[in-house]
PDB file of C-alpha atoms in Angstrom:
ATOM      1  CA  MET A   1      -0.978 -35.014   0.524  1.00 53.00           C
ATOM      2  CA  ASN A   2       2.075 -34.389  -1.620  1.00 54.00           C
ATOM      3  CA  ILE A   3       3.004 -30.783  -2.220  1.00 44.00           C
ATOM      4  CA  THR A   4       4.787 -30.485  -5.526  1.00 46.00           C
ATOM      5  CA  SER A   5       5.393 -26.758  -5.487  1.00 45.00           C
ATOM      6  CA  VAL A   6       4.496 -23.608  -3.641  1.00 43.00           C
ATOM      7  CA  LYS A   7       3.897 -20.419  -5.550  1.00 53.00           C
ATOM      8  CA  CYS A   8       4.199 -17.266  -3.489  1.00 59.00           C
ATOM      9  CA  LYS A   9       2.310 -14.176  -4.498  1.00 74.00           C
ATOM     10  CA  ALA A  10       4.443 -11.348  -5.874  1.00 82.00           C
ATOM     11  CA  PHE A  11       3.041  -8.788  -3.429  1.00 92.00           C
ATOM     12  CA  ALA A  12       2.165  -9.018   0.265  1.00 92.00           C
ATOM     13  CA  ASN A  13      -1.416  -7.956  -0.503  1.00 92.00           C
ATOM     14  CA  GLY A  14      -1.916 -11.350  -2.153  1.00 88.00           C
ATOM     15  CA  PHE A  15      -1.825 -10.246  -5.769  1.00 92.00           C
ATOM     16  CA  ASN A  16       0.539 -11.369  -8.507  1.00 91.00           C
ATOM     17  CA  TYR A  17       0.434  -8.354 -10.824  1.00 92.00           C
ATOM     18  CA  PHE A  18       0.477  -4.566 -10.660  1.00 95.00           C
ATOM     19  CA  CYS A  19      -0.579  -2.558 -13.699  1.00 96.00           C
ATOM     20  CA  GLU A  20       1.705   0.425 -14.118  1.00 96.00           C
ATOM     21  CA  GLU A  21      -0.855   2.127 -16.339  1.00 96.00           C
ATOM     22  CA  CYS A  22      -3.991   2.081 -14.155  1.00 96.00           C
ATOM     23  CA  ASN A  23      -2.352   1.298 -10.756  1.00 95.00           C
ATOM     24  CA  ASN A  24      -4.494  -1.772 -10.054  1.00 95.00           C
ATOM     25  CA  PHE A  25      -3.259  -4.934  -8.396  1.00 94.00           C
ATOM     26  CA  PHE A  26      -4.734  -8.196  -9.657  1.00 92.00           C
ATOM     27  CA  SER A  27      -4.300 -11.938  -9.933  1.00 88.00           C
ATOM     28  CA  VAL A  28      -5.734 -14.420 -12.384  1.00 83.00           C
ATOM     29  CA  GLN A  29      -6.857 -17.967 -12.010  1.00 78.00           C
ATOM     30  CA  PHE A  30      -6.530 -20.408 -14.847  1.00 73.00           C
ATOM     31  CA  GLU A  31      -8.836 -23.353 -15.323  1.00 72.00           C
ATOM     32  CA  GLU A  32      -7.925 -26.290 -13.139  1.00 71.00           C
ATOM     33  CA  GLY A  33      -4.668 -27.715 -14.333  1.00 63.00           C
ATOM     34  CA  GLY A  34      -4.227 -24.898 -16.829  1.00 61.00           C
ATOM     35  CA  THR A  35      -1.208 -22.685 -16.987  1.00 66.00           C
ATOM     36  CA  GLY A  36      -0.517 -19.508 -18.799  1.00 68.00           C
ATOM     37  CA  THR A  37       0.846 -16.047 -18.596  1.00 77.00           C
ATOM     38  CA  VAL A  38      -0.850 -12.715 -18.278  1.00 84.00           C
ATOM     39  CA  GLU A  39       0.094 -10.266 -20.975  1.00 88.00           C
ATOM     40  CA  VAL A  40      -2.355  -7.410 -20.418  1.00 92.00           C
ATOM     41  CA  CYS A  41      -4.206  -5.820 -17.535  1.00 92.00           C
ATOM     42  CA  PRO A  42      -7.850  -6.943 -17.306  1.00 91.00           C
ATOM     43  CA  TYR A  43      -8.844  -3.425 -16.189  1.00 93.00           C
ATOM     44  CA  CYS A  44      -7.285  -1.228 -18.856  1.00 94.00           C
ATOM     45  CA  GLY A  45      -5.845  -3.623 -21.449  1.00 93.00           C
ATOM     46  CA  GLU A  46      -2.321  -2.254 -21.227  1.00 93.00           C
ATOM     47  CA  ASP A  47       0.745  -4.471 -21.061  1.00 94.00           C
ATOM     48  CA  ARG A  48       2.817  -2.563 -18.511  1.00 95.00           C
ATOM     49  CA  LEU A  49       2.728  -5.141 -15.711  1.00 95.00           C
ATOM     50  CA  ALA A  50       4.960  -5.398 -12.662  1.00 94.00           C
ATOM     51  CA  VAL A  51       5.359  -8.833 -11.126  1.00 92.00           C
ATOM     52  CA  SER A  52       7.788  -8.082  -8.294  1.00 94.00           C
ATOM     53  CA  ILE A  53       8.373  -5.671  -5.432  1.00 95.00           C
ATOM     54  CA  LYS A  54      11.602  -4.632  -7.149  1.00 96.00           C
ATOM     55  CA  ARG A  55       9.716  -3.558 -10.280  1.00 96.00           C
ATOM     56  CA  LEU A  56       7.058  -1.763  -8.209  1.00 97.00           C
ATOM     57  CA  LEU A  57       9.831   0.197  -6.487  1.00 97.00           C
ATOM     58  CA  GLU A  58      11.367   1.032  -9.873  1.00 97.00           C
ATOM     59  CA  TYR A  59       7.944   2.214 -11.073  1.00 97.00           C
ATOM     60  CA  CYS A  60       7.660   4.472  -8.009  1.00 97.00           C
ATOM     61  CA  ALA A  61      11.146   5.901  -8.591  1.00 97.00           C
ATOM     62  CA  ASP A  62      10.469   6.458 -12.292  1.00 97.00           C
ATOM     63  CA  ASN A  63       7.216   8.284 -11.532  1.00 96.00           C
ATOM     64  CA  GLY A  64       8.237  10.253  -8.453  1.00 96.00           C
ATOM     65  CA  ALA A  65       5.802   8.345  -6.229  1.00 97.00           C
ATOM     66  CA  ASP A  66       6.537   7.339  -2.679  1.00 98.00           C
ATOM     67  CA  PRO A  67       6.028   3.580  -2.234  1.00 98.00           C
ATOM     68  CA  VAL A  68       3.847   4.316   0.819  1.00 98.00           C
ATOM     69  CA  ASN A  69       1.086   4.994  -1.731  1.00 97.00           C
ATOM     70  CA  PHE A  70       1.112   1.219  -2.371  1.00 97.00           C
ATOM     71  CA  TYR A  71       1.586   0.216   1.272  1.00 97.00           C
ATOM     72  CA  HIS A  72      -0.596  -2.905   1.003  1.00 96.00           C
ATOM     73  CA  ALA A  73       1.951  -4.484  -1.347  1.00 96.00           C
ATOM     74  CA  PHE A  74       4.627  -4.646   1.348  1.00 96.00           C
ATOM     75  CA  PRO A  75       5.143  -6.927   4.371  1.00 95.00           C
ATOM     76  CA  PRO A  76       3.350  -5.646   7.482  1.00 94.00           C
ATOM     77  CA  ASP A  77       6.202  -5.146   9.920  1.00 95.00           C
ATOM     78  CA  GLU A  78       9.113  -4.019   7.785  1.00 95.00           C
ATOM     79  CA  PRO A  79       9.692  -0.379   6.854  1.00 97.00           C
ATOM     80  CA  ILE A  80       8.320   0.286   3.385  1.00 97.00           C
ATOM     81  CA  PRO A  81      11.400   0.256   1.121  1.00 97.00           C
ATOM     82  CA  ASN A  82      12.476   3.592  -0.359  1.00 97.00           C
ATOM     83  CA  SER A  83       9.653   5.443   1.431  1.00 98.00           C
ATOM     84  CA  ARG A  84      10.568   8.766   2.917  1.00 97.00           C
ATOM     85  CA  THR A  85       8.043   8.097   5.712  1.00 98.00           C
ATOM     86  CA  GLY A  86      10.024   5.380   7.484  1.00 97.00           C
ATOM     87  CA  ALA A  87       6.686   3.717   8.271  1.00 98.00           C
ATOM     88  CA  THR A  88       5.737   0.071   8.096  1.00 97.00           C
ATOM     89  CA  ARG A  89       2.570  -1.089   6.365  1.00 97.00           C
ATOM     90  CA  ARG A  90       1.021  -1.861   9.757  1.00 97.00           C
ATOM     91  CA  GLN A  91       1.748   1.669  11.000  1.00 98.00           C
ATOM     92  CA  VAL A  92       0.159   3.168   7.892  1.00 98.00           C
ATOM     93  CA  GLU A  93      -2.918   0.962   8.338  1.00 98.00           C
ATOM     94  CA  TRP A  94      -3.252   1.995  11.989  1.00 98.00           C
ATOM     95  CA  ILE A  95      -2.819   5.682  11.173  1.00 98.00           C
ATOM     96  CA  ILE A  96      -5.471   5.538   8.446  1.00 98.00           C
ATOM     97  CA  GLY A  97      -7.840   3.529  10.655  1.00 97.00           C
ATOM     98  CA  CYS A  98      -7.527   5.951  13.557  1.00 97.00           C
ATOM     99  CA  VAL A  99      -7.917   8.969  11.272  1.00 97.00           C
ATOM    100  CA  ILE A 100     -11.129   7.527   9.833  1.00 96.00           C
ATOM    101  CA  ASN A 101     -12.451   6.617  13.288  1.00 96.00           C
ATOM    102  CA  ASP A 102     -11.661  10.000  14.809  1.00 95.00           C
ATOM    103  CA  LYS A 103     -13.093  11.921  11.849  1.00 94.00           C
ATOM    104  CA  GLN A 104     -16.327   9.896  12.068  1.00 94.00           C
ATOM    105  CA  LYS A 105     -16.546  10.752  15.759  1.00 94.00           C
ATOM    106  CA  LYS A 106     -15.789  14.394  14.897  1.00 93.00           C
ATOM    107  CA  PHE A 107     -12.661  14.340  17.076  1.00 94.00           C
ATOM    108  CA  PRO A 108      -9.742  16.577  16.156  1.00 93.00           C
ATOM    109  CA  VAL A 109      -7.318  14.823  13.813  1.00 95.00           C
ATOM    110  CA  THR A 110      -3.788  16.158  13.872  1.00 96.00           C
ATOM    111  CA  VAL A 111      -0.353  14.711  13.375  1.00 97.00           C
ATOM    112  CA  GLU A 112       0.310  15.263  17.062  1.00 96.00           C
ATOM    113  CA  SER A 113      -2.927  13.611  18.216  1.00 95.00           C
ATOM    114  CA  MET A 114      -2.328  10.554  16.028  1.00 96.00           C
ATOM    115  CA  ALA A 115       1.300  10.237  17.172  1.00 97.00           C
ATOM    116  CA  ILE A 116       0.238  10.393  20.823  1.00 96.00           C
ATOM    117  CA  GLN A 117      -2.730   8.056  20.362  1.00 95.00           C
ATOM    118  CA  LEU A 118      -0.678   5.423  18.542  1.00 97.00           C
ATOM    119  CA  GLY A 119       2.660   5.921  20.286  1.00 97.00           C
ATOM    120  CA  TYR A 120       4.401   6.586  16.968  1.00 97.00           C
ATOM    121  CA  ASP A 121       7.148   9.051  16.198  1.00 97.00           C
ATOM    122  CA  GLN A 122       5.522  12.346  15.223  1.00 97.00           C
ATOM    123  CA  GLU A 123       7.795  12.735  12.189  1.00 98.00           C
ATOM    124  CA  VAL A 124       6.673   9.360  10.798  1.00 98.00           C
ATOM    125  CA  VAL A 125       3.018  10.326  11.225  1.00 98.00           C
ATOM    126  CA  ARG A 126       3.623  13.754   9.648  1.00 98.00           C
ATOM    127  CA  LYS A 127       5.253  12.206   6.590  1.00 98.00           C
ATOM    128  CA  VAL A 128       2.444   9.632   6.211  1.00 98.00           C
ATOM    129  CA  PHE A 129      -0.110  12.470   6.386  1.00 98.00           C
ATOM    130  CA  GLU A 130       1.830  14.383   3.722  1.00 98.00           C
ATOM    131  CA  GLU A 131       2.346  11.464   1.344  1.00 97.00           C
ATOM    132  CA  LEU A 132      -1.222  10.172   1.613  1.00 97.00           C
ATOM    133  CA  HIS A 133      -2.745  13.666   1.615  1.00 97.00           C
ATOM    134  CA  ILE A 134      -4.479  13.210   4.962  1.00 97.00           C
ATOM    135  CA  THR A 135      -5.874  16.523   6.147  1.00 95.00           C
ATOM    136  CA  GLU A 136      -5.774  17.608   9.733  1.00 95.00           C
ATOM    137  CA  THR A 137      -9.088  18.742  11.190  1.00 92.00           C
ATOM    138  CA  GLY A 138     -10.105  20.768  14.192  1.00 74.00           C
ATOM    139  CA  GLY A 139     -13.081  18.490  14.819  1.00 55.00           C
ATOM    140  CA  GLU A 140     -15.781  19.209  17.328  1.00 53.00           C
ATOM    141  CA  SER A 141     -14.586  18.293  20.791  1.00 46.00           C
TER     142      SER A 141
END
């Protein structure tokens, strides 16, 4: 097998495009052997497309959004660039997963309980809760 080129995806979540209008990530596949460019979002029809992490970060800065809101677009074990949380994508995924699990089990969900359970810095967990609007619960222990 001869590899003639390797095309990396623009974002770590496997997508090539981010629509700045409707906030959807997407990729397209052209017919075998076909090439082309994407000019509009297939979801909303707008042409405001980001094709790089750099542009996604600029979009976040322009719109006052913390990049943690798009955590899937970033590599798993590096701090999310320009995020006030200081969290990595993997940390965010673990926090969300544990919050969902504990809420389903009706366990108390607090910043402190998540930080202890996961071994993460409490300030990182607090900022992730704030940015992603995760509510603490008293639960039923």
